[in-house]
Short mmCIF file of C-alpha atoms in Angstrom, two decimals:
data_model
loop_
_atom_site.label_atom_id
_atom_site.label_comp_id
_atom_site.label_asym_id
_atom_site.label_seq_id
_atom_site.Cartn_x
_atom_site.Cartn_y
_atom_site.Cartn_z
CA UNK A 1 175.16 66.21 15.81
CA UNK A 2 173.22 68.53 18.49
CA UNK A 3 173.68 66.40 22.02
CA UNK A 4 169.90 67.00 22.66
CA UNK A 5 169.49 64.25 19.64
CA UNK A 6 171.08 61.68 22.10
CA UNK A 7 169.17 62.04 24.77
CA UNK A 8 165.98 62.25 22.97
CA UNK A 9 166.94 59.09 21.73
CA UNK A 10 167.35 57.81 24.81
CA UNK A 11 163.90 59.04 26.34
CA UNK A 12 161.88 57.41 22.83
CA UNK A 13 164.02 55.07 21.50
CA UNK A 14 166.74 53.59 24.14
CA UNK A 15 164.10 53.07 27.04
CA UNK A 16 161.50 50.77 24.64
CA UNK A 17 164.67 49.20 22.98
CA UNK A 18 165.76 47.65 25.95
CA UNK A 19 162.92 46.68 26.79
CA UNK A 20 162.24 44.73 23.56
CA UNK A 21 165.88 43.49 24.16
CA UNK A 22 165.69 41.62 27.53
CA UNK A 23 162.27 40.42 26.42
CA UNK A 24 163.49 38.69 23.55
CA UNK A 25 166.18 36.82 25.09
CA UNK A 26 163.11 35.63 27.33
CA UNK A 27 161.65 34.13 24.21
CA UNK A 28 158.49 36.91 24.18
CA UNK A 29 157.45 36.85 20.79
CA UNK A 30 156.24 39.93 20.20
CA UNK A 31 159.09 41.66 21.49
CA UNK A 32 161.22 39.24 18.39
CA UNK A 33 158.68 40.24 15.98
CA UNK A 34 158.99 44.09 17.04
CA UNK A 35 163.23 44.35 17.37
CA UNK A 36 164.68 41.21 16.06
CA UNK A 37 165.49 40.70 12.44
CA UNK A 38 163.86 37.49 12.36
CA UNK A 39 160.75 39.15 12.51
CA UNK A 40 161.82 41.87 10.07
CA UNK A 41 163.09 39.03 7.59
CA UNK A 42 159.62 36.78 8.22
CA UNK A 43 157.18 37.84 10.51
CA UNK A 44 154.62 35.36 9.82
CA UNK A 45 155.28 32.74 11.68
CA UNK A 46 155.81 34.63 14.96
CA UNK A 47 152.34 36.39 13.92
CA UNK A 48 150.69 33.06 13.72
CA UNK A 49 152.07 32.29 17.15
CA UNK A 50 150.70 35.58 18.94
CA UNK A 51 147.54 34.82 17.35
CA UNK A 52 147.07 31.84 19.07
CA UNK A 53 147.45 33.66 22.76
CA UNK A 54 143.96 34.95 22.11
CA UNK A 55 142.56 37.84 20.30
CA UNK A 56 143.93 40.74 22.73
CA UNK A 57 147.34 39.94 24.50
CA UNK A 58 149.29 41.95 26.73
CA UNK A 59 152.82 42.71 26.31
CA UNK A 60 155.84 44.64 27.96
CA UNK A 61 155.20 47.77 26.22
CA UNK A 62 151.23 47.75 24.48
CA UNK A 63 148.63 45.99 23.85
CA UNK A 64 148.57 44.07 20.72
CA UNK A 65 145.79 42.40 18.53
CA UNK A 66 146.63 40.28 15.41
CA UNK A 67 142.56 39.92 14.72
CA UNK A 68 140.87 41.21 12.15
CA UNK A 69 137.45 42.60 13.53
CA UNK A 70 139.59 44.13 16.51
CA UNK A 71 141.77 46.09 14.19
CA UNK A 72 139.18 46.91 11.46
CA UNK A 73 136.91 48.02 14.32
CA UNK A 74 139.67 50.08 16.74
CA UNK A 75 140.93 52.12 13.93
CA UNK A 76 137.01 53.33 13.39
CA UNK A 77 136.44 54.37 16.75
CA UNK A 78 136.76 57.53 17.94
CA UNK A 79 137.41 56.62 21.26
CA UNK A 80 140.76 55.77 20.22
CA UNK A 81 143.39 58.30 18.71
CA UNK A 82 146.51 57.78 16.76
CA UNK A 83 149.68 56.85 18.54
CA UNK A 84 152.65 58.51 19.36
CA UNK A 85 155.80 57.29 20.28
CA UNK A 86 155.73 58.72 24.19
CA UNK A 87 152.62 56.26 24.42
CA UNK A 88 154.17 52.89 24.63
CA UNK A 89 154.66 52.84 28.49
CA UNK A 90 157.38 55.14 28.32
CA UNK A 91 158.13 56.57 32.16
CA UNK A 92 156.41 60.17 32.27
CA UNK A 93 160.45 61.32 33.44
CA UNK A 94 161.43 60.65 29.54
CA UNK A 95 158.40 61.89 28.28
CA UNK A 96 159.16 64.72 29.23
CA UNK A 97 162.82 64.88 28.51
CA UNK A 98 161.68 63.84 24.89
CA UNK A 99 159.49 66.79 24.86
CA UNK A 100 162.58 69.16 25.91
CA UNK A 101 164.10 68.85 22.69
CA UNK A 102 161.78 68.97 19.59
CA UNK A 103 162.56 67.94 16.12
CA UNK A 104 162.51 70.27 12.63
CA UNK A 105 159.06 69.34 10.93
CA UNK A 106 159.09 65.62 9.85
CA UNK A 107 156.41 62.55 9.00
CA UNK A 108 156.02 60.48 12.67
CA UNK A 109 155.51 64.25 14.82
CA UNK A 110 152.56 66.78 14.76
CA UNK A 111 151.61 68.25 13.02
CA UNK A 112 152.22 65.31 10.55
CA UNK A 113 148.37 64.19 9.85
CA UNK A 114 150.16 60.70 10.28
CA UNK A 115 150.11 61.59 14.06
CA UNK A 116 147.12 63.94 15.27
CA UNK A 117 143.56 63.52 15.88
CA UNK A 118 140.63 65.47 14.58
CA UNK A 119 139.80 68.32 14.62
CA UNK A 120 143.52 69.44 13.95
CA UNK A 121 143.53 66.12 11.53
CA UNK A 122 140.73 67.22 9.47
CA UNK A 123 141.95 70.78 9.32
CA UNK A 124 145.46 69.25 7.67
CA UNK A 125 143.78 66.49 5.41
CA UNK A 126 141.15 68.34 4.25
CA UNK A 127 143.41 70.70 1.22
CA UNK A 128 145.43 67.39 0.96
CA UNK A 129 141.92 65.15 -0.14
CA UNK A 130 141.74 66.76 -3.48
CA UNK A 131 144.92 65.71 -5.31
CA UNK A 132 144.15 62.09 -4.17
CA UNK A 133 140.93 61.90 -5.37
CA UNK A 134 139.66 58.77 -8.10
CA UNK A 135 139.11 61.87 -10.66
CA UNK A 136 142.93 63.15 -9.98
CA UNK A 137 144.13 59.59 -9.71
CA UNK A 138 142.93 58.95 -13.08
CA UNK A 139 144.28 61.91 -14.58
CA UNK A 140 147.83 61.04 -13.17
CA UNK A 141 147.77 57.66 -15.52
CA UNK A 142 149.38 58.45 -18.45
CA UNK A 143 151.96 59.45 -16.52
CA UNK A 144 152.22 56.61 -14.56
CA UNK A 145 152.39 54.70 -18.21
CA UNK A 146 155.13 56.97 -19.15
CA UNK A 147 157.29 56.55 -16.52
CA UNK A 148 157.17 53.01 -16.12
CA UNK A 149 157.56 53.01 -19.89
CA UNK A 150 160.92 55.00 -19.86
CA UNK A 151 162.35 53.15 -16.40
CA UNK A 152 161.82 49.64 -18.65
CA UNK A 153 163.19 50.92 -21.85
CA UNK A 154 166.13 51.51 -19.42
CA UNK A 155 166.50 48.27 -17.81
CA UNK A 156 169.63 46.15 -20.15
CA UNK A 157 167.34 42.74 -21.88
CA UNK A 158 169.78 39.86 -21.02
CA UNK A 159 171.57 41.67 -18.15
CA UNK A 160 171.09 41.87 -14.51
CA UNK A 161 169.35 44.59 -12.30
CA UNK A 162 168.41 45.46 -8.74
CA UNK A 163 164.95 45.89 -9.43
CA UNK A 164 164.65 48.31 -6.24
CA UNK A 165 167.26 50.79 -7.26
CA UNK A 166 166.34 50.86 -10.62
CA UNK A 167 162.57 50.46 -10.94
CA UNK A 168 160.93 49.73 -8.28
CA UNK A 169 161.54 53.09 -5.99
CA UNK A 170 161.92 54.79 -9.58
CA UNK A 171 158.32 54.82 -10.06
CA UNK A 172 156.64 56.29 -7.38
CA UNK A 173 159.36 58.63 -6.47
CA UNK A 174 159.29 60.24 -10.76
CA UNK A 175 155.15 60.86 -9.68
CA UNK A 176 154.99 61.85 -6.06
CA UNK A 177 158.57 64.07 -6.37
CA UNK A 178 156.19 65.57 -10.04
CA UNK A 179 152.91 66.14 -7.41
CA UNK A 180 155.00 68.24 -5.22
CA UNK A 181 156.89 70.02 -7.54
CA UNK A 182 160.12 69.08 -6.99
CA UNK A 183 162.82 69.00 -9.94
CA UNK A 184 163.29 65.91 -11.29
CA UNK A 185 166.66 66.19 -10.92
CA UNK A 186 166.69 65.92 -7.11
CA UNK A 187 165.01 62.17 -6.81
CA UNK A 188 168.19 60.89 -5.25
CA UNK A 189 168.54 63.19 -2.89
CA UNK A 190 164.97 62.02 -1.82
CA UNK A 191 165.61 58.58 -2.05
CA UNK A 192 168.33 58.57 0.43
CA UNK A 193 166.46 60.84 2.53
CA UNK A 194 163.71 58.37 2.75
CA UNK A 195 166.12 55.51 3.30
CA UNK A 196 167.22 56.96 6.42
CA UNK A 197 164.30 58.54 7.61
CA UNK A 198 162.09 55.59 7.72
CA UNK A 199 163.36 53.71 10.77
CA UNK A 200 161.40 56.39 12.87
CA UNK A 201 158.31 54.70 12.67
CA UNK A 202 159.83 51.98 14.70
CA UNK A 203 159.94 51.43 18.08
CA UNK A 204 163.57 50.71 20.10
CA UNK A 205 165.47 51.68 16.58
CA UNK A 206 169.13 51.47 17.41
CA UNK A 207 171.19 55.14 18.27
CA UNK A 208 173.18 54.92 14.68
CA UNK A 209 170.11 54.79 12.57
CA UNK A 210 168.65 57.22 14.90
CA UNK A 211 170.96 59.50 14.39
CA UNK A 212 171.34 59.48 10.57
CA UNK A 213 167.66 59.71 10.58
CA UNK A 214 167.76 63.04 12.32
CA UNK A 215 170.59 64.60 10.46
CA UNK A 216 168.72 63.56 7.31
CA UNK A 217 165.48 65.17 8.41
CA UNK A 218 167.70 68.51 9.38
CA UNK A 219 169.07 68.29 5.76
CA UNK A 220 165.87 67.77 4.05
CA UNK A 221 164.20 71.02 6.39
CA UNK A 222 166.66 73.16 4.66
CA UNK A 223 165.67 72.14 1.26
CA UNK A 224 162.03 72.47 2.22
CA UNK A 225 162.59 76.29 3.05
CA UNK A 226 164.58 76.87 -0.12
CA UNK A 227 161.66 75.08 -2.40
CA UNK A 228 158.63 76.67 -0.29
CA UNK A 229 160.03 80.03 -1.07
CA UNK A 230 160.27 79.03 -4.37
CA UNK A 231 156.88 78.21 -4.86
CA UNK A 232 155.66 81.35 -3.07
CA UNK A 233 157.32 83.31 -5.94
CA UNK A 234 157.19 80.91 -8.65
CA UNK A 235 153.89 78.71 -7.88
CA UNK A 236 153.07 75.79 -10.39
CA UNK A 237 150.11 73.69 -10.77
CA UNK A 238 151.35 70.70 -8.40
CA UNK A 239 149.66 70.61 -5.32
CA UNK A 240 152.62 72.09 -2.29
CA UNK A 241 152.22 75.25 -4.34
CA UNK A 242 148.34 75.20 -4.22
CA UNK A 243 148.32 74.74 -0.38
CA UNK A 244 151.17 77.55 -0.28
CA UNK A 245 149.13 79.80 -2.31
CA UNK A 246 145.97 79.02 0.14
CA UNK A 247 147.96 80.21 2.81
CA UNK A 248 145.78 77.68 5.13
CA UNK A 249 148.89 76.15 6.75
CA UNK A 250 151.58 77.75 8.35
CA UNK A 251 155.63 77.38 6.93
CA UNK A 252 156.26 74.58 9.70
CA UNK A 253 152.65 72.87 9.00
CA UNK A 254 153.38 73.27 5.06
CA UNK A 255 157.08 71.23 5.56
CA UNK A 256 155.65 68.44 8.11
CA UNK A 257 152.90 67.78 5.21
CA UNK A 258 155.12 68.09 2.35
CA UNK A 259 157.69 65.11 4.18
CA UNK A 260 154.72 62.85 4.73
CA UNK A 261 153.44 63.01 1.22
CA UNK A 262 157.32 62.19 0.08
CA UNK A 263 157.28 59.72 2.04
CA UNK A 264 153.84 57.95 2.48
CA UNK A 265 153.93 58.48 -1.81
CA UNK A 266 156.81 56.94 -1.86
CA UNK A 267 156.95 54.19 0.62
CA UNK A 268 154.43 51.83 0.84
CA UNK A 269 154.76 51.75 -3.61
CA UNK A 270 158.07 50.76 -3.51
CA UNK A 271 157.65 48.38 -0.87
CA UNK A 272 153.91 47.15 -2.99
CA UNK A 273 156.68 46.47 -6.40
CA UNK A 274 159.10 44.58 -4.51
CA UNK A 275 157.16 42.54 -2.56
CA UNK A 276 154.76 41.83 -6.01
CA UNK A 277 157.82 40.42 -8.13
CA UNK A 278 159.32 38.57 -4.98
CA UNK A 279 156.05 36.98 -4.71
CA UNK A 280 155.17 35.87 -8.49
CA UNK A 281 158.35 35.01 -8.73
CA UNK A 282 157.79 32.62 -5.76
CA UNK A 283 154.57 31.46 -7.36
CA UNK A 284 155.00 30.80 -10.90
CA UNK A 285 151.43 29.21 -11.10
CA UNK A 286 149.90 32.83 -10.33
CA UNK A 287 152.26 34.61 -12.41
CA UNK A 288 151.30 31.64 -15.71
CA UNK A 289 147.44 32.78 -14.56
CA UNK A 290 148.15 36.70 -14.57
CA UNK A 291 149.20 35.96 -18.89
CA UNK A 292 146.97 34.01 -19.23
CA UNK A 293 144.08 36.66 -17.37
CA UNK A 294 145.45 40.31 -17.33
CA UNK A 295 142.10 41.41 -16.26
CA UNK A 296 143.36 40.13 -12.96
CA UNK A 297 146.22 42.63 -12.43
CA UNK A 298 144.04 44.82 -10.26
CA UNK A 299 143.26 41.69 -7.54
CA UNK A 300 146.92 40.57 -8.06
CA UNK A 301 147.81 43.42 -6.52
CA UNK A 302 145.45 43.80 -3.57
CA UNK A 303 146.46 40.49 -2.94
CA UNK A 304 150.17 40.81 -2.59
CA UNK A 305 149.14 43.71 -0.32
CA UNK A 306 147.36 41.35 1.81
CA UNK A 307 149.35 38.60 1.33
CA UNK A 308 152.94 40.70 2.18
CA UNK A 309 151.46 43.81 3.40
CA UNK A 310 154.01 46.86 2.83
CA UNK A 311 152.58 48.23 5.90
CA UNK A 312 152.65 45.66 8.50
CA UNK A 313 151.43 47.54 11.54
CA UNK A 314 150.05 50.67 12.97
CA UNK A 315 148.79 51.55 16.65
CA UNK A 316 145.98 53.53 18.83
CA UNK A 317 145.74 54.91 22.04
CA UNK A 318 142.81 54.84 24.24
CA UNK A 319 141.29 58.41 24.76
CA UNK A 320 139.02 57.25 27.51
CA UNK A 321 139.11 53.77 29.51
CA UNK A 322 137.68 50.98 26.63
CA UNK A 323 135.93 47.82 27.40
CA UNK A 324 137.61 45.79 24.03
CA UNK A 325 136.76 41.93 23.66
CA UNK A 326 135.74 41.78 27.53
CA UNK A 327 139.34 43.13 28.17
CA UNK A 328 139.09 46.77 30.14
CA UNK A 329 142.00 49.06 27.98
CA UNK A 330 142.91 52.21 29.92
CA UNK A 331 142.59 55.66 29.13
CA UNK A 332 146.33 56.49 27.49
CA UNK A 333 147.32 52.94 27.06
CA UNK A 334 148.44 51.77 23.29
CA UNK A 335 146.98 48.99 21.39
CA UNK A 336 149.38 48.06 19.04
CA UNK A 337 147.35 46.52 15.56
CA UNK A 338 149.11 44.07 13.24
CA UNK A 339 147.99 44.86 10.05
CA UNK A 340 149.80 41.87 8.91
CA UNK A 341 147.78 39.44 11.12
CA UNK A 342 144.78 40.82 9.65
CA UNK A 343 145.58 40.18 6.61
CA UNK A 344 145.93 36.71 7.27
CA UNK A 345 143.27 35.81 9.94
CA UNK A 346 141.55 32.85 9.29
CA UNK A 347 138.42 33.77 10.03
CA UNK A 348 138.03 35.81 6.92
CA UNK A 349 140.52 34.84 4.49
CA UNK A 350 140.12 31.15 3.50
CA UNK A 351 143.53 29.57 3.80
CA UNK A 352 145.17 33.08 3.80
CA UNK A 353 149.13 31.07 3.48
CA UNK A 354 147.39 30.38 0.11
CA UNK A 355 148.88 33.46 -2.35
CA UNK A 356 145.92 33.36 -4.37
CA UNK A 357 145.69 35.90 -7.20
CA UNK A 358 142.00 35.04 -8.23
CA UNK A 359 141.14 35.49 -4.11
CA UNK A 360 137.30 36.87 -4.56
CA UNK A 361 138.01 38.62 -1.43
CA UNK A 362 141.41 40.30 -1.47
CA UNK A 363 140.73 43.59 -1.47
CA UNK A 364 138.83 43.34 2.25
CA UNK A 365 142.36 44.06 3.49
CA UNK A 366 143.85 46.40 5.78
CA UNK A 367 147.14 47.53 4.59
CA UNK A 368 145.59 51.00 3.54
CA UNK A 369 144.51 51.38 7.49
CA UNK A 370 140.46 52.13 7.62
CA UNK A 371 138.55 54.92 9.10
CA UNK A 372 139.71 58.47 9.43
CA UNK A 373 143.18 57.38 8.82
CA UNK A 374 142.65 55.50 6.00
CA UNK A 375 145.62 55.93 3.36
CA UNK A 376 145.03 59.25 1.53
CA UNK A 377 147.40 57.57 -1.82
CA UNK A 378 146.21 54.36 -1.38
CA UNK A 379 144.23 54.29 -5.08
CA UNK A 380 147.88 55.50 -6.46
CA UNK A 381 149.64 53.30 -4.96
CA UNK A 382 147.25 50.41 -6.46
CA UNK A 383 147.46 52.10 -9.73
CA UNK A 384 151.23 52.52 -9.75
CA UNK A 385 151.42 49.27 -8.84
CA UNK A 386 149.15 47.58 -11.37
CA UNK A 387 151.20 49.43 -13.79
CA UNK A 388 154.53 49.01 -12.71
CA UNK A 389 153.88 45.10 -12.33
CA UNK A 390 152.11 43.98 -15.06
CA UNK A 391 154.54 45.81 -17.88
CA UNK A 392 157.38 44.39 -16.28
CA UNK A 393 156.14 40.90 -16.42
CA UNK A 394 154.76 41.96 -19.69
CA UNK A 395 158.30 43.18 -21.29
CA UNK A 396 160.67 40.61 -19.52
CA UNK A 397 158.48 37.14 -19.70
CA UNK A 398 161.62 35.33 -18.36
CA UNK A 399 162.32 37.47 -15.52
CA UNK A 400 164.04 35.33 -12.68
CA UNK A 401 165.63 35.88 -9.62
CA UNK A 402 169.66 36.71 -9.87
CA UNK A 403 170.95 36.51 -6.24
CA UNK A 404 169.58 36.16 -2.66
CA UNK A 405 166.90 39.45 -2.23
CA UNK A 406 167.47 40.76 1.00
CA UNK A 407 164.85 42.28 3.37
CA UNK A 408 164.97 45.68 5.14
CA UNK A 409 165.32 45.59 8.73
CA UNK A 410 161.92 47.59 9.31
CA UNK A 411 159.01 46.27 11.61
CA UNK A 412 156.54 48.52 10.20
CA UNK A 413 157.88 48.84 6.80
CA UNK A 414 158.27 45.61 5.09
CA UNK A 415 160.24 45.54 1.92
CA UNK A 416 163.42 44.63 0.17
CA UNK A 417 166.42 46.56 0.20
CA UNK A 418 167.64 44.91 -2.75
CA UNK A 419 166.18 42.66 -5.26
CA UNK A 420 168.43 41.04 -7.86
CA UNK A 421 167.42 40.01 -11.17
CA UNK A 422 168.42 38.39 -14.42
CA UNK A 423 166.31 40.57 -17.05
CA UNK A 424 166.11 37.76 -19.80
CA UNK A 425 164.96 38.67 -23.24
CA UNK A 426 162.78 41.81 -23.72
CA UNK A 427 159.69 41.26 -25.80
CA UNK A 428 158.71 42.34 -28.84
CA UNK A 429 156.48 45.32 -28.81
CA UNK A 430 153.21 44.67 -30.13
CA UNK A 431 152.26 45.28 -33.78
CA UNK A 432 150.23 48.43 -33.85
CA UNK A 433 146.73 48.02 -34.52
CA UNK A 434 145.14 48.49 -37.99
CA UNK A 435 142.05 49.71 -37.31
#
C-alpha cells in the first residue's frame, strides 16, 4: 500500500471521522446517523428526530435538511454544485495535502459526472444519455426477463438462499457488466470490487475499509486499461466501445465513466431487490395485494424506493452565498440533503411510516436525485426491479425469511449484506396459452 494512501486518508477521511466521533458520544444526532451503525442499521428514527430541529439545521461538519421542498428545490439550482469530499469543513491544510496525492480514475473524483458541475458535466453525460434512454431501456427487457429467468431456475425450491449473493446483485450486475462489454465471466471480480469500493461515498469511513477501497480501485484501473484496449481493437455494440470509438473522452475520462456506470448500474438495483423482499416480507398485507393486483408492481416498487430509499443521501455546495429558508448559506459551505427524510416528510406523503403499495403518490420521490443530476439508470433500475421482484414472488409464493438479514454499514448506501431465505415450493409454470 503506497504511504500517500494514509495520509490522504487522514486529510478526507480521519479529520471528518473524528469529528463525527466526539460528536456522537455528545448525543448529536446527525453525527449517529452519519458514523454510527445505529443509523446505518435504522436511520429513521434519528431522521424523524433531526426533522423536528427545523427545516435547515446546522451541524459540526454541513448543513443538513431532511425537508422535502428544500432538497427537491437545492438540487435544481444552479447556484449550488455537487459536493466533494474536501467540502465538509475540512481545514484548507488537508485540503491540500489530499490534493498532493491523487487517486487512479474512480466513481466519487472528477472527472466522475457523479462529482463535477456543468459545463464539464454536460460534456461527460451527454454520449452517456443515449444508452439510458426509455427507447434503449425498453429494448434491454427481454434481457432483463432472461436473466432473472435463469438466476430463478437456479435458486434450489425447498432449500435456503442468500438472496443477495445469489439474485439480488446477480441481476443488475449480468445487464450493466453486458452494457459495458465486459465478459460475463468476470462478474465476481466486479462484485467484490464494488463491495469494497463503495464505502467512499461516506464521510469519516474507517482507515481499513479505506484502504481496501483504494487497493481495489488500483486493481480494477488495471483491468480497465487491458479491456479499453480491447475495445479499441475489437469494438462491440455495447456502449464503452461506442464512446471509445467517438474518441470524445480521453483514456483517464473513459475509465472514471466506465467505474461509475459499474457501479451506479449496479448499486442502487441491488440495494432496490433487497430492500423490496425485506419489506413485503415485513408486510404480508401488501405482498397478498401485489397477487391479488400485479398491475401494481410498477408503484410497489417506487414505493419501497421511497419507503427504504437505496440512496439515502446526497449533498451540494454553495457556489455563491444563498439566502435558503431565511437561513444565509455561504459561498463553499455544504448542505448535506437526506434523501431519506424526503421521502418520508409529512407534508407530502400522508402517513409516510405507512408502506403503502397502492400510495397514489409514490413515485414523487427523490431517491433518483432531481435536476441535472438526476439518476441517468434510474428507469433500469425500476425495470430491473419490477422484474426481478415480481417473478420471485411469482415462482416462490411461500418465500419467508431464513435467518436474521443483516444491514450494510453504509450511510449513503442502504442495503443488506445478506438476506437469508427459505425458498419454499417453486410454482408451477403456467399452462401455455391456446390461442
Amino acid at each position: 500500500m503506497k504511504p500517500q494512501y494514509w495520509f490522504r486518508w487522514l486529510s478526507v477521511q480521519g479529520a471528518p471521522r473524528l469529528a463525527l466521533r466526539l460528536q456522537a458520544r455528545r448525543g448529536d444526532p446527525f453525527a449517529e446517523l452519519m458514523g454510527g451503525p445505529t443509523g446505518c442499521d435504522d436511520p429513521y428514527p434519528l431522521i424523524e428526530r433531526l426533522r423536528g430541529h427545523g427545516r435547515l439545521l446546522r451541524t459540526p461538519i454541513a448543513w443538513a435538511t431532511f425537508d422535502y421542498e428544500l432538497c427537491r428545490s437545492i438540487l435544481r439550482d444552479t447556484r449550488f454544485g455537487v459536493r466533494t469530499t474536501e467540502s465538509f469543513n475540512i481545514p484548507k491544510p488537508m485540503q491540500k495535502l489530499a490534493e498532493r496525492f491523487p487517486l487512479p480514475p474512480n466513481p466519487v473524483e472528477p472527472p466522475s459526472m457523479l462529482v463535477i458541475d456543468p459545463p464539464e458535466h454536460t460534456r461527460m453525460r451527454k454520449p452517456v444519455a443515449s444508452a439510458f434512454t426509455p427507447r434503449a431501456i425498453r429494448r434491454l427487457r427481454d434481457r432483463v426477463e432472461t436473466v432473472t429467468a435463469e438466476l430463478l431456475n437456479e435458486l434450489p425450491a425447498g432449500g435456503s438462499a442468500d438472496l443477495i449473493a445469489s439474485y439480488a446483485a446477480q441481476v443488475p450486475i449480468a445487464i450493466i457488466s453486458e452494457m459495458l462489454g465486459f465478459p460475463d465471466e468476470d462478474k465476481a471480480m466486479f462484485l467484490a470490487w464494488g463491495d469494497q469500493m463503495t464505502p467512499l461515498l461516506d464521510v469519516g469511513i474507517p482507515w481499513r475499509a479505506h484502504r481496501k477501497a483504494l487497493l481495489a480501485m488500483e486493481v480494477m484501473n488495471d483491468y480497465l486499461d487491458r479491456h479499453i484496449e480491447r475495445l479499441r481493437r475489437e469494438p462491440g455494440a455495447d456502449i464503452l466501445s461506442s464512446l471509445v470509438t467517438a474518441g470524445e473522452l480521453d483514456s483517464f475520462a473513459l475509465k472514471a465513466t466506465a467505474s461509475l456506470l459499474m457501479g451506479a448500474g449496479f448499486e442502487t438495483t441491488v440495494n432496490l431487490i433487497g430492500n423490496g423482499v425485506a419489506q413485503l416480507l415485513a408486510h404480508p398485507d401488501q405482498l397478498e395485494r401485489l397477487r391479488a393486483e400485479p398491475d401494481l408492481w410498477p408503484n410497489a416498487v417506487e414505493e419501497i424506493l421511497r419507503f427504504d430509499s437505496p440512496v439515502q443521501t446526497t449533498a451540494r455546495t454553495a457556489l455563491t452565498d444563498v439566502e435558503i429558508d431565511g437561513v444565509l448559506v455561504r459561498e463553499g459551505n455544504t448542505v448535506v440533503l437526506s434523501l431519506a427524510g424526503a421521502n418520508r416528510d409529512p407534508a407530502v406523503f400522508a402517513d409516510p411510516g405507512r408502506f403503502d403499495v397502492g400510495r397514489g403518490n409514490a413515485k414523487d420521490h427523490l431517491s433518483f436525485s432531481s435536476g441535472i443530476h438526476v439518476c441517468l439508470g434510474g428507469g433500469l433500475a425500476r425495470m430491473e426491479g419490477v422484474y426481478a421482484l415480481q417473478s420471485l414472488f411469482e415462482q416462490f409464493p411461500d418465500l419467508r425469511l431464513g435467518g436474521v438479514p443483516s444491514r450494510r454499514e453504509l450511510f449513503t448506501l442502504h442495503g443488506y449484506q445478506r438476506l437469508p431465505v427459505q425458498l419454499g415450493r417453486r410454482a408451477p409454470a403456467p399452462e401455455p396459452s391456446s390461442v
